[in-house]
Structures are given as C-alpha cells and as structure tokens.
CSV table of C-alpha atoms in Angstrom, one decimal:
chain,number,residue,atom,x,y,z
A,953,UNK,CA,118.8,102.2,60.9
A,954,UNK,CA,121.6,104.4,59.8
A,955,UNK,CA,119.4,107.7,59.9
A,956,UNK,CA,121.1,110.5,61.7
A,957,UNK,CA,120.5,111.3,64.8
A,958,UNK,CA,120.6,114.5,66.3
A,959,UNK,CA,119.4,115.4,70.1
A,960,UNK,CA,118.3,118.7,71.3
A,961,UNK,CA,120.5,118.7,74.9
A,962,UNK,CA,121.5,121.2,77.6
A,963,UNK,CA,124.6,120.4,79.0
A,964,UNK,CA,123.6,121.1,82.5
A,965,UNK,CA,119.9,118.9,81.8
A,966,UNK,CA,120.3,115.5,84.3
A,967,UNK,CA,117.4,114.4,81.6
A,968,UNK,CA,119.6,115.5,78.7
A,969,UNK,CA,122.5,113.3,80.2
A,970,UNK,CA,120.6,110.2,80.5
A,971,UNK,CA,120.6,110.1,76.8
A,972,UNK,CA,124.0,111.1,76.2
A,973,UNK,CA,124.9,108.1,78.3
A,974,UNK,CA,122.4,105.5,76.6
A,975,UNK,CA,123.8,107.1,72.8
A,976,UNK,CA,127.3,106.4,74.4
A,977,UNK,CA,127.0,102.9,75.6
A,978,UNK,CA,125.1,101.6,72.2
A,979,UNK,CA,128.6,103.6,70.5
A,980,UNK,CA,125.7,105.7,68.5
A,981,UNK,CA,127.4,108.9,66.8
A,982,UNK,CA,124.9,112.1,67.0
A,983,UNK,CA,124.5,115.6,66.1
A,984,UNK,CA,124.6,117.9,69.7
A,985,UNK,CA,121.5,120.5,69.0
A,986,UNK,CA,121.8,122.8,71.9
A,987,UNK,CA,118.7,124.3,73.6
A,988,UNK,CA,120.0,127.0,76.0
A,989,UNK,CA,117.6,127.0,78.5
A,990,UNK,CA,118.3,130.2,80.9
A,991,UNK,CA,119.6,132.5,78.3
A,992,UNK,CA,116.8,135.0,76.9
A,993,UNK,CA,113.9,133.3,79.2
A,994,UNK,CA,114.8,129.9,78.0
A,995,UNK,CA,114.8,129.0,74.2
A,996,UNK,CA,112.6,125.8,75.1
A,997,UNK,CA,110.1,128.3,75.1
A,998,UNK,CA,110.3,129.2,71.6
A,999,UNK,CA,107.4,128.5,68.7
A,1000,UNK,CA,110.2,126.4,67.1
A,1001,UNK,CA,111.0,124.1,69.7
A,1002,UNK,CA,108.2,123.9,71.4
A,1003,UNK,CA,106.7,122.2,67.6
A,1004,UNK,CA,109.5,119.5,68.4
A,1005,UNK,CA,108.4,119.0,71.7
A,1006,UNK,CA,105.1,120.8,73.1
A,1007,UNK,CA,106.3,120.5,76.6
A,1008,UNK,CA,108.9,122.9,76.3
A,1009,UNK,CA,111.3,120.2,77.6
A,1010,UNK,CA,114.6,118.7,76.7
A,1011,UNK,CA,115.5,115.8,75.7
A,1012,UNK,CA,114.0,115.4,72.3
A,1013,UNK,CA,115.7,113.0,70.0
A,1014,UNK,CA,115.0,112.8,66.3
A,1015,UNK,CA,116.0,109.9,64.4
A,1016,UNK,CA,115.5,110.2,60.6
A,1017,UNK,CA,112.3,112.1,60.4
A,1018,UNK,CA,111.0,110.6,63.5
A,1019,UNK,CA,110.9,112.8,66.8
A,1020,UNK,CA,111.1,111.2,70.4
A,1021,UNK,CA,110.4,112.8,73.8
A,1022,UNK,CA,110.9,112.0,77.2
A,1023,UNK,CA,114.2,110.7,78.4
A,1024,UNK,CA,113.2,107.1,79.8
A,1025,UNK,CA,111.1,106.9,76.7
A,1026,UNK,CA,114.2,107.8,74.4
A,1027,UNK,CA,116.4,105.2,76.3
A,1028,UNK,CA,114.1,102.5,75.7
A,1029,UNK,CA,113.5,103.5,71.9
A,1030,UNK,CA,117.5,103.1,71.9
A,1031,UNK,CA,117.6,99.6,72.9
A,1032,UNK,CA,114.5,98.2,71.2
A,1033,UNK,CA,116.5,100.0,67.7
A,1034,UNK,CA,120.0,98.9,68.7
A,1035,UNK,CA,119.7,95.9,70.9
A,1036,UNK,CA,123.4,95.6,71.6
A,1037,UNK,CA,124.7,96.2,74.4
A,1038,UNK,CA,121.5,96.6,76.5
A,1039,UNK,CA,120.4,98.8,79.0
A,1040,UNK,CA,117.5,95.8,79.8
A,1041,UNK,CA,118.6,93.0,81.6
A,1042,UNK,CA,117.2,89.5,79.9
A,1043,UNK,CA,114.7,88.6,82.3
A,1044,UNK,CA,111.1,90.3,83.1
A,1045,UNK,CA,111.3,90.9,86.9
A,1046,UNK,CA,115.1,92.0,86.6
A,1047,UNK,CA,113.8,94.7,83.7
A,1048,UNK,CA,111.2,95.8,86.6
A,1049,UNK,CA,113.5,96.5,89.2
A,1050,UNK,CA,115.8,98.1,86.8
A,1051,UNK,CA,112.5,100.4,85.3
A,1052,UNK,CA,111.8,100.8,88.9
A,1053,UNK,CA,115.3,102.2,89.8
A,1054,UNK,CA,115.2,104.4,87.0
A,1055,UNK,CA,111.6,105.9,87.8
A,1056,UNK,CA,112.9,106.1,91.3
A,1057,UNK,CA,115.0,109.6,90.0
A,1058,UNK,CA,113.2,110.1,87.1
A,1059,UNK,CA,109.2,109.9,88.8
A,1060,UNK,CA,110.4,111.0,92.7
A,1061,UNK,CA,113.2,112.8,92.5
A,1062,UNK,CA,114.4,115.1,89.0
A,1063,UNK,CA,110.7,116.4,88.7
A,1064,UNK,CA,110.3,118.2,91.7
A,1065,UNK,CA,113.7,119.8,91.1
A,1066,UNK,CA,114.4,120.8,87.8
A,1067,UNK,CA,114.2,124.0,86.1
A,1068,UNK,CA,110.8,124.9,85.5
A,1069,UNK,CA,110.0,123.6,89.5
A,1070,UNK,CA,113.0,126.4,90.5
A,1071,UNK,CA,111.7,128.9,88.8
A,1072,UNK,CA,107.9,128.5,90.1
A,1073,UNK,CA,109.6,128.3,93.8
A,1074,UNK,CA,111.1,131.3,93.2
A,1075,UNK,CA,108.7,133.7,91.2
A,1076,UNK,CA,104.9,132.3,92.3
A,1077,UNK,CA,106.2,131.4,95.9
A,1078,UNK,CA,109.3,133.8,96.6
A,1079,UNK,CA,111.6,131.5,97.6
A,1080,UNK,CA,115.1,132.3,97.6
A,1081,UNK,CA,118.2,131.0,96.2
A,1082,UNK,CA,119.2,129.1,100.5
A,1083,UNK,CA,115.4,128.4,100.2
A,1084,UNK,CA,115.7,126.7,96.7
A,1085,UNK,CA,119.1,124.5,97.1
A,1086,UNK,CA,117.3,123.3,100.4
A,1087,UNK,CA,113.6,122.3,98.9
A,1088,UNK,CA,116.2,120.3,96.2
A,1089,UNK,CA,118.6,118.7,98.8
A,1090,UNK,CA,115.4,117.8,100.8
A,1091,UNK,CA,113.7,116.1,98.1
A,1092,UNK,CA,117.4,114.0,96.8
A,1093,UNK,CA,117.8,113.2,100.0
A,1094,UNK,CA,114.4,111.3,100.4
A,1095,UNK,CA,114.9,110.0,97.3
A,1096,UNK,CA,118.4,109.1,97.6
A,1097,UNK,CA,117.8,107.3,101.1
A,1098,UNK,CA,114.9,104.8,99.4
A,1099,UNK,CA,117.4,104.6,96.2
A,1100,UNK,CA,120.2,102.9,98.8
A,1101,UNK,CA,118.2,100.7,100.6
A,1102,UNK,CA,116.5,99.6,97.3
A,1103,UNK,CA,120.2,99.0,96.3
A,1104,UNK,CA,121.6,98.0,99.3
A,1105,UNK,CA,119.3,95.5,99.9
A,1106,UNK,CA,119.0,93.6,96.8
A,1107,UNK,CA,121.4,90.7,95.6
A,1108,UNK,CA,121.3,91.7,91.8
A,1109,UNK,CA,122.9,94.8,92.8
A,1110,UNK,CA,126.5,94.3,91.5
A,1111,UNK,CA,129.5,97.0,90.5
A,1112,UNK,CA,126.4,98.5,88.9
A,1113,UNK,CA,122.8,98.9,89.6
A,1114,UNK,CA,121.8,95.5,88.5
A,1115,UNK,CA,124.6,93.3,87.9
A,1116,UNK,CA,128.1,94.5,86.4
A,1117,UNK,CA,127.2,95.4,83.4
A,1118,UNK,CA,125.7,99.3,83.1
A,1119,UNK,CA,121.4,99.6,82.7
A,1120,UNK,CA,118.7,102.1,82.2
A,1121,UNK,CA,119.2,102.3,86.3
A,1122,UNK,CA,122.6,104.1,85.7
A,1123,UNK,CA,121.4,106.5,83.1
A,1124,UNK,CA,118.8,108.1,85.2
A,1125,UNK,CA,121.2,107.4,88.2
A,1126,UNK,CA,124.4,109.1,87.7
A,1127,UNK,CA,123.2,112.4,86.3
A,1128,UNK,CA,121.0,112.8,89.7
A,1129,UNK,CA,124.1,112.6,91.4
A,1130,UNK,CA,125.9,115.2,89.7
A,1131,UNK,CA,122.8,117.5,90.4
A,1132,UNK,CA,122.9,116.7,93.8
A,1133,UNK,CA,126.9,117.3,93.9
A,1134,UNK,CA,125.7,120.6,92.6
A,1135,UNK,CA,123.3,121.0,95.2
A,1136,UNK,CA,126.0,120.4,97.8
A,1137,UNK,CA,123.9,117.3,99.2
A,1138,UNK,CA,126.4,115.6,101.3
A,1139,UNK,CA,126.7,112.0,99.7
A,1140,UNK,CA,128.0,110.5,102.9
A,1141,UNK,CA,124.8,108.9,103.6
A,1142,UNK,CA,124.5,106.9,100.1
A,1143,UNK,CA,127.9,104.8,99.8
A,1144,UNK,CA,126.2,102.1,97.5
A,1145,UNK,CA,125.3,105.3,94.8
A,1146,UNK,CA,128.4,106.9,95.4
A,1147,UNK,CA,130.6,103.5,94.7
A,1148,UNK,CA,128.6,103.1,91.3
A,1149,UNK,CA,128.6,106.4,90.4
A,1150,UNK,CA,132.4,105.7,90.8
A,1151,UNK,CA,132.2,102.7,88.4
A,1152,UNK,CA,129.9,104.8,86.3
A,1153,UNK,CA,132.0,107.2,85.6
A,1154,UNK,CA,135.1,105.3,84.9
A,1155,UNK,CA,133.8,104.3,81.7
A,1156,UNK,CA,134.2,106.3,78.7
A,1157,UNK,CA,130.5,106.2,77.6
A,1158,UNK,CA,129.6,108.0,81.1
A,1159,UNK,CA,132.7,110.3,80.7
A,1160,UNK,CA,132.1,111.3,77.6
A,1161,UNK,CA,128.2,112.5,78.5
A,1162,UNK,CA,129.5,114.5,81.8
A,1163,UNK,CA,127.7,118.0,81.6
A,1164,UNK,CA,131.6,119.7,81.4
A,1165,UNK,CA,132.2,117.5,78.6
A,1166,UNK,CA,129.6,118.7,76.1
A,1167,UNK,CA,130.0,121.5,73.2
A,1168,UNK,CA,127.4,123.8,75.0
A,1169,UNK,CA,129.0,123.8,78.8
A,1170,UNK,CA,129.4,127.3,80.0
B,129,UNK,CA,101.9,82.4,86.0
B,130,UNK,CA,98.9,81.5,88.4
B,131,UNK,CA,101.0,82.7,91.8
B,132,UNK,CA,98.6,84.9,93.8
B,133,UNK,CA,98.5,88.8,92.9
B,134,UNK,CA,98.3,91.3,95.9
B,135,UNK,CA,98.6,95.4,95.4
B,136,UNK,CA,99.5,97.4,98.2
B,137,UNK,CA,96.9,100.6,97.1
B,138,UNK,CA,95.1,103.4,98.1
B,139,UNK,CA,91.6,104.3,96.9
B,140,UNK,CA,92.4,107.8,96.2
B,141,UNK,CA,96.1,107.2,95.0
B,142,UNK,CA,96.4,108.0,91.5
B,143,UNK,CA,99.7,106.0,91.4
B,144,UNK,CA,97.7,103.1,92.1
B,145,UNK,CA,94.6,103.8,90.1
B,146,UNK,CA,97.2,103.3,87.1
B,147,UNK,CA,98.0,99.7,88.5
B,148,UNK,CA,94.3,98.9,89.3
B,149,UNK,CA,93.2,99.5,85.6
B,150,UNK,CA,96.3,97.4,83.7
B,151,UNK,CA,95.5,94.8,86.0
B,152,UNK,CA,91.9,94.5,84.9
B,153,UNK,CA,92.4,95.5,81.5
B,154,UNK,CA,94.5,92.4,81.4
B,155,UNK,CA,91.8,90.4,83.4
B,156,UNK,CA,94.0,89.6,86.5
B,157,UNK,CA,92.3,88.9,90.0
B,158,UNK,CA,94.3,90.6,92.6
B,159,UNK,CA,94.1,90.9,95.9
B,160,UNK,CA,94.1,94.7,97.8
B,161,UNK,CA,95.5,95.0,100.6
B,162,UNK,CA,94.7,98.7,101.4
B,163,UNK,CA,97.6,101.3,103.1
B,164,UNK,CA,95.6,104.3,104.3
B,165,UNK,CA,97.7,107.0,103.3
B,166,UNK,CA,96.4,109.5,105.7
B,167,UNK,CA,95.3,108.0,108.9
B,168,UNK,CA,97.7,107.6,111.9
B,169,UNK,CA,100.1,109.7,109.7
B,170,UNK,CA,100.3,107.0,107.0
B,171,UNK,CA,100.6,103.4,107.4
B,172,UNK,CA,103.1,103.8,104.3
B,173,UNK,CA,105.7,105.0,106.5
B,174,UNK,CA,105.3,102.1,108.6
B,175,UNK,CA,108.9,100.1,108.9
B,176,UNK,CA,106.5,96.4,107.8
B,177,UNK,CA,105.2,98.8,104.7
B,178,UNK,CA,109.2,100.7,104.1
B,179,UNK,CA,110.0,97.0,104.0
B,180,UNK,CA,107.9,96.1,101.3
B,181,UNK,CA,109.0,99.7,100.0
B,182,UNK,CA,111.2,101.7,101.1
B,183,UNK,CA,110.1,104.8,98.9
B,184,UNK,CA,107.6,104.7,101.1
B,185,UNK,CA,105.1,105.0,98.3
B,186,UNK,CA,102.0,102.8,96.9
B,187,UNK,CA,101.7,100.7,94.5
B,188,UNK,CA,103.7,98.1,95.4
B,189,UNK,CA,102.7,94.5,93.4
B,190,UNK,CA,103.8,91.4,95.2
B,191,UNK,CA,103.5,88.1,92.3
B,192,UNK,CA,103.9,85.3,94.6
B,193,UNK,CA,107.2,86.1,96.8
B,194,UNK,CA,108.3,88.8,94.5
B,195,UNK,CA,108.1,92.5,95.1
B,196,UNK,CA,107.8,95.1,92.2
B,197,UNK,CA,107.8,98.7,92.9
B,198,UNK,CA,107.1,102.0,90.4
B,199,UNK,CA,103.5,101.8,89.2
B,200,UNK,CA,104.9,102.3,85.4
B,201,UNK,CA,107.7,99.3,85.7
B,202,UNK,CA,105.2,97.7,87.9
B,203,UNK,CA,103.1,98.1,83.9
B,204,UNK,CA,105.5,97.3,82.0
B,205,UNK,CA,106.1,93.7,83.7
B,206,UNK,CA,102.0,93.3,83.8
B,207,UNK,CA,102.7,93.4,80.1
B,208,UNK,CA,105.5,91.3,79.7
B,209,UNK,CA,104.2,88.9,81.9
B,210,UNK,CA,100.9,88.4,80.3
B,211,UNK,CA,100.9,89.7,76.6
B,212,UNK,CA,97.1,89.7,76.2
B,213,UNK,CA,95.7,92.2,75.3
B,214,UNK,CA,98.7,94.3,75.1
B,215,UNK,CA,99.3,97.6,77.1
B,216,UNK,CA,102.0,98.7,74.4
B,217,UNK,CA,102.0,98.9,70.8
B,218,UNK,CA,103.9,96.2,68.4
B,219,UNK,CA,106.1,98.7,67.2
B,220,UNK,CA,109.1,100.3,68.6
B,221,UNK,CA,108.1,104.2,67.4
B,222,UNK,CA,104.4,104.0,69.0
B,223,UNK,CA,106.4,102.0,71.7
B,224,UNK,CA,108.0,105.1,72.5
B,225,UNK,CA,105.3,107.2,71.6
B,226,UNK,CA,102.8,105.5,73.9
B,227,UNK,CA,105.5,105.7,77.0
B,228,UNK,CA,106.5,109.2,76.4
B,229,UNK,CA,102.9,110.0,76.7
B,230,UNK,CA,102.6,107.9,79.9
B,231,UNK,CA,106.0,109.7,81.4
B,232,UNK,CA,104.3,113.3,80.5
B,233,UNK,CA,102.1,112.2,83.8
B,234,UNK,CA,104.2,109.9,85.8
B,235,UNK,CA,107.3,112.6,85.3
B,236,UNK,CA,106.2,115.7,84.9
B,237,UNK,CA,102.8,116.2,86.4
B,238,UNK,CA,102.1,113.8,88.9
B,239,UNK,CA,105.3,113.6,91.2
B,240,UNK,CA,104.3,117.5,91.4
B,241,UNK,CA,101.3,116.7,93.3
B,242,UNK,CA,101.1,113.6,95.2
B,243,UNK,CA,101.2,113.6,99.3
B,244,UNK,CA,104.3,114.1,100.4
B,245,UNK,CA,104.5,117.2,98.3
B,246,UNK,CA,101.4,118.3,99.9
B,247,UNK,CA,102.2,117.7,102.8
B,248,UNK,CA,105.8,119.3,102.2
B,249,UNK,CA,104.3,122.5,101.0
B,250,UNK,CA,102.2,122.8,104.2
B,251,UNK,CA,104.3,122.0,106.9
B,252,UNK,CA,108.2,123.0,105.9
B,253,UNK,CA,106.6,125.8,103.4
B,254,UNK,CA,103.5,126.9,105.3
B,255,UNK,CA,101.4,127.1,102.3
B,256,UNK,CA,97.8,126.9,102.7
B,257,UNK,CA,94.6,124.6,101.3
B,258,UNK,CA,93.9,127.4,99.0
B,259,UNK,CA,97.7,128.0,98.0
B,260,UNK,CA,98.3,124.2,97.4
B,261,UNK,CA,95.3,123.4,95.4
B,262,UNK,CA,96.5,126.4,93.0
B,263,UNK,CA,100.3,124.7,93.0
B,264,UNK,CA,98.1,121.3,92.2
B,265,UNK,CA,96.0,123.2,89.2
B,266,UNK,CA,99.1,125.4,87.5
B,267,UNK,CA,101.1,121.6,87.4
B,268,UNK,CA,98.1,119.9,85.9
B,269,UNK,CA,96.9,122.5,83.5
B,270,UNK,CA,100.6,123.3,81.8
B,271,UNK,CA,101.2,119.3,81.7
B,272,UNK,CA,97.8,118.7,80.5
B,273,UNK,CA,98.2,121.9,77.8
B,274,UNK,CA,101.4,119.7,76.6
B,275,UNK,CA,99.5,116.4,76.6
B,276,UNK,CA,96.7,118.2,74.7
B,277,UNK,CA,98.7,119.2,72.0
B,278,UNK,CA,101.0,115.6,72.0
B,279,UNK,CA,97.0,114.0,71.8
B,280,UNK,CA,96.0,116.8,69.3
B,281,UNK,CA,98.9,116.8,66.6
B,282,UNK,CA,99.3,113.5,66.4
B,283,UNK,CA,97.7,110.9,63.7
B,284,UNK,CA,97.8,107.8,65.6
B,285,UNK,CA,95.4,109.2,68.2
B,286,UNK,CA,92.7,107.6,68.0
B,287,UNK,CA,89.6,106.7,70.4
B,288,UNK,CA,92.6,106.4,72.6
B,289,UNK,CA,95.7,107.6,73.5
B,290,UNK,CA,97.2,105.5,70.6
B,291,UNK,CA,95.1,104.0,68.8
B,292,UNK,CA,91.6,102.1,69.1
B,293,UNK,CA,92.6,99.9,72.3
B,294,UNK,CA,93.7,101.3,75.9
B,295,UNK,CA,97.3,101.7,76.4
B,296,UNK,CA,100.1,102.4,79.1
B,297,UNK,CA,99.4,106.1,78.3
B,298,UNK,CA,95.4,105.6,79.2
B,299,UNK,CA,96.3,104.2,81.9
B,300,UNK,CA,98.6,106.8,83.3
B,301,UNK,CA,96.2,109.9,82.1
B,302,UNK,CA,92.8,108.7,83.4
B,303,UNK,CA,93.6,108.5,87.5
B,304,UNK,CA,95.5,112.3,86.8
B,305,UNK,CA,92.1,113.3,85.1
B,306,UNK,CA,90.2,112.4,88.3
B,307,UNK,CA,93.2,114.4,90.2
B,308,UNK,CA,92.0,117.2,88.1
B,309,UNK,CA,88.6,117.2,89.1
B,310,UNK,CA,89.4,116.7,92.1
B,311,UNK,CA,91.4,119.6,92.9
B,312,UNK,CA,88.7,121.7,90.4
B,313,UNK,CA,90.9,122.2,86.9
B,314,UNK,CA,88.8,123.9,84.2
B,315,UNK,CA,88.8,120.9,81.8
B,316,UNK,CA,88.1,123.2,78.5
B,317,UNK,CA,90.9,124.0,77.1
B,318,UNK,CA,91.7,119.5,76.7
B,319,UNK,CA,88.7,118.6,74.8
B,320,UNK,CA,90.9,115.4,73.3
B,321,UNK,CA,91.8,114.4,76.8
B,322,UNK,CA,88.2,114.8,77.7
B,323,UNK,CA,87.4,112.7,75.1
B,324,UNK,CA,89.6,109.9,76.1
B,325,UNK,CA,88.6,110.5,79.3
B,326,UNK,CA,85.0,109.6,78.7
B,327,UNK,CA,86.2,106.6,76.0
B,328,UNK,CA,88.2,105.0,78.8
B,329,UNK,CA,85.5,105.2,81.9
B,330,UNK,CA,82.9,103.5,79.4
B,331,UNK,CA,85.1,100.2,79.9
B,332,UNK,CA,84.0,97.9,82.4
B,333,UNK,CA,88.2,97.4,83.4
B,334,UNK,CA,88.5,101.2,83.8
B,335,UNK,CA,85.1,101.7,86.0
B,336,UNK,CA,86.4,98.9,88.1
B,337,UNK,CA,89.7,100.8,89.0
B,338,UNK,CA,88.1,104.6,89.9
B,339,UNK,CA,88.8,105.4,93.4
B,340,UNK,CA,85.0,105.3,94.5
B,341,UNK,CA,84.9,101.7,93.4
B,342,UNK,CA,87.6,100.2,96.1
B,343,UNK,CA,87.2,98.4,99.1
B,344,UNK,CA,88.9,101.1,101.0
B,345,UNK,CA,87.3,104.0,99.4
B,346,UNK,CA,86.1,106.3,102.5
C-alpha cells in the first residue's frame, strides 16, 4: 500500500475538501494535482481530464495506477485501504446513520449547488448573481435544518457527528459549511453543526484541508 | 435478524425504487407503508412523517424499532446486515468502483430532479412543465453521457454494472432509467446502460420493484 497518491483538487471544491480531510485523518501524504475549474472555461473540461474522470468532476484520486472517483466513494476506498483511524464507526446501524449524514450534504445539499448547477442557473435560466447566492442559501438551509434535527435529536451525536471521535459525517459536513459561510447563510439556526464544525476545525487534519490552506487558493 | 421490515415509499419515487430492488434482490419481505408524495401537498411533510424523517424525504427503512434514512446508507446496511447475495464486490477497488458508479446517480443526477426541486423550479422560479422537463432531460443526459463512458471504458462491466450479478450501482441506475423515460430522454446515445437496463428488468427481484408494480402505484 505504499503507492503514491496524488488527488486532482480545487481548493475552493466542498467535494475536493472531503478528501483532503479523510487523507488528513489516516495521516496519508499526497501529491496536490490542481484542476482550476473557472479559469479558461474550466480545465475539468479538458480531453485529459475528463479521460481521468468522464464526469468532468473533481475529486479524482489515483492510487498507484488505480483511479477513484466520487468523493464518498474515495472516503470509503480510504478506510477499507488504511483501516486506522476510521471514518466508520464499528457497528452496522451506527455506519448507516453516519452514511446517511454524509449523503444528507453530499445527495440533498452540494449537488444542487455546485459549479456546474451555477452556471446552468445562470446561462440556460438567466439568473443572476442575488438570484444564485439565494437558490444556494435556500437549498443549505433545507438541508441544514433536517441535518440539525437529525443531529440534535440523536444520542450517538457527541463532540462530533457520531460520537467523539471524527467520521465520514464530518468530511462531507464541514466543507458544506464553509460553502454556506460563503454563501452568507446565517448559521444562527444550526448550533449543533456550528459547535462541531468548531471541534472540526480545531484539529490539524481539518485545518490543514481548509480551502485557504491549499497550494492552489487564489 | 427476523424483526419486521417496513419502507416508507412511493410508487413513483426513484429514491425508493432503489430500496425496493436491494430488498428483493436480497429476498427480504417488507412491509410498505405508502407516503403519497403529491396529494394533500405531501404526506412527507407531515410532522408524524418529519418524525420518522426529518429530510422530509422517502425511503425511510424502519428494522424493528430502528429508523435508517438515505436510500444508499439505507443499501449499504441491507448489505451488511444480510451478506447474501452481496450488493458490493469482495474487493476494495470494485468496492469503490461499484459505489462511485452508484453516487454518479444518487449525487449528481438525481438530487437534480426529484420533487422538491420541481416543485422549487415552479413555484419560487416560475418555470414551466415544458421548461422543467428540459432542466430534468439536460441533468439526465450529461450524467448518463458520464455513466456511459464509466460503463463503456471499463473491463469489469459486464452483463451488469460490475460484473455478472446486480450491484449497488444497478440498483441506483435502473429507477433513474425509468425517470428517463419518463420525462422522454432519447436513450441512443447509452446503448450500455440500455443494455443493463434490459439485463436488470429480466429479474424477477427488479420487476418486482418498478413503480407500476406497488401497492400504491395510481
């Protein structure tokens, strides 16, 4: 297991970030490929990447001369290949609820709001840039609101999403919060995801994935 | 293991659809317990339904007096739970391989196109039936054009998505195939999905799962 591995990453991707944390908490060195995807239309769009991942998408990790796609997918991959420390709890209906926190942002929330989603708003329906932020902030928001009851409500949830120890749950969690900080979505509402995104970030593994921290931030 | 089943589902749901074929794949009795979607303005807004989820959103699984949300976690512990046959490979690669393939629907199309979007688009966006089904068919097509190629370039295809036996990613792709049709996307240009496609409705387990086959279906 001591291929390289390298992961092709925008710094401002919440998808991207989600494996930067999951690399961090396993203590995994990798090789940051960046795909810059505004400048010249987006260079996810290019024959060359889009042979590493036909979706035109990042994340894509490659491990060895194996490549990987899709973020939750990735994150799993990780702790099947490098069991220790896991991002799965032990037990089957405790892995659900984690998987079903996770697909909470990653199913309901990120798709509706990322890039390629913006861009359709704005070119096919003419929205504009007040119409935009608000279609995102609506759609956290919904999200958000089911993701702190979900929380709120459950007696696994500890200084993290399940338990104190971080999971999968975080590392779709935390990076949906920084786009929604972009988004200026007013986090009053949410306490129990803004008290772990405190914990979250606290650790170096989180820290060290934070969009402003990696080699292709703006 | 022999606690009652029950899915919270909608005939026409392709969320549920998913849930409706692992369980029979894996032979499972179930109970439904139907949650018209539409009528009354949606009994899944309900606060006895937002109890049993507060996304709001079916599937919802209850396994004797536990409650699993996210029709791909809800998967996952189907699979865990009863390992026979299995809904993901035995090794970790195809693992990720199989769920990546799975997420390219559950992430990146269907979340897209369910209701609530729908229903977004017409009332806060005043887009029209016409409009909408177009925002349905460009969403489908460029995910399907990615899943074509993921199906197309890849050896381990095989009279599946991976492979000669049904998988997570079946699973996922099937009820978005009937979205398809529903919402009248030119299947041509995804002869390999077709092909699954047609594989995967030969089987008594997937036949049993199509919309027009549930109690509820109108």
């Amino acid at each position: 297991m001591s291929e390289r591995l390298r992961l092709y990453s925008y710094w401002r991707s919440s998808a991207a970030y989600r494996v930067r944390i999951g690399l961090n908490l396993k203590g995994l060195s990798y090789e940051t490929v960046p795909v810059h995807l505004v400048r010249d239309g987006g260079e996810q769009h290019t024959p060359q990447f889009r042979a590493a991942n036909p979706q035109g998408l990042v994340p894509v990790l490659v491990h060895g001369s194996r490549t990987f796609r899709q973020s939750m997918a990735i994150l799993e991959y990780l702790d099947e290949t490098w069991p220790s420390p896991p991002l799965l709890p032990g037990v089957a209906r405790e892995r659900a609820r984690v998987r079903a926190l996770a697909q909470a942002v990653a199913c309901e929330i990120h798709p509706l709001n990322n890039l390629r989603v913006l861009q359709h708003l704005e070119n096919a329906l003419g929205l504009d840039a007040d119409a935009r932020s608000q279609w995102v902030r609506h759609w956290i928001g919904e999200g958000f609101a089911a993701i702190e009851a979900m929380l709120a409500e459950h007696p696994s949830t500890g200084r993290f999403c399940e338990g104190d120890t971080p999971s999968l749950a975080d590392c779709c969690l935390i990076p949906q919060v920084y786009n929604a900080r972009r988004f200026k979505l007013d986090m009053a509402p949410y306490p129990t995801i803004e008290r772990i995104e405190a914990e979250c970030l606290a650790l170096p593994a989180f820290d060290a994935a934070r969009p402003e921290n990696q080699p292709d931030a703006a």
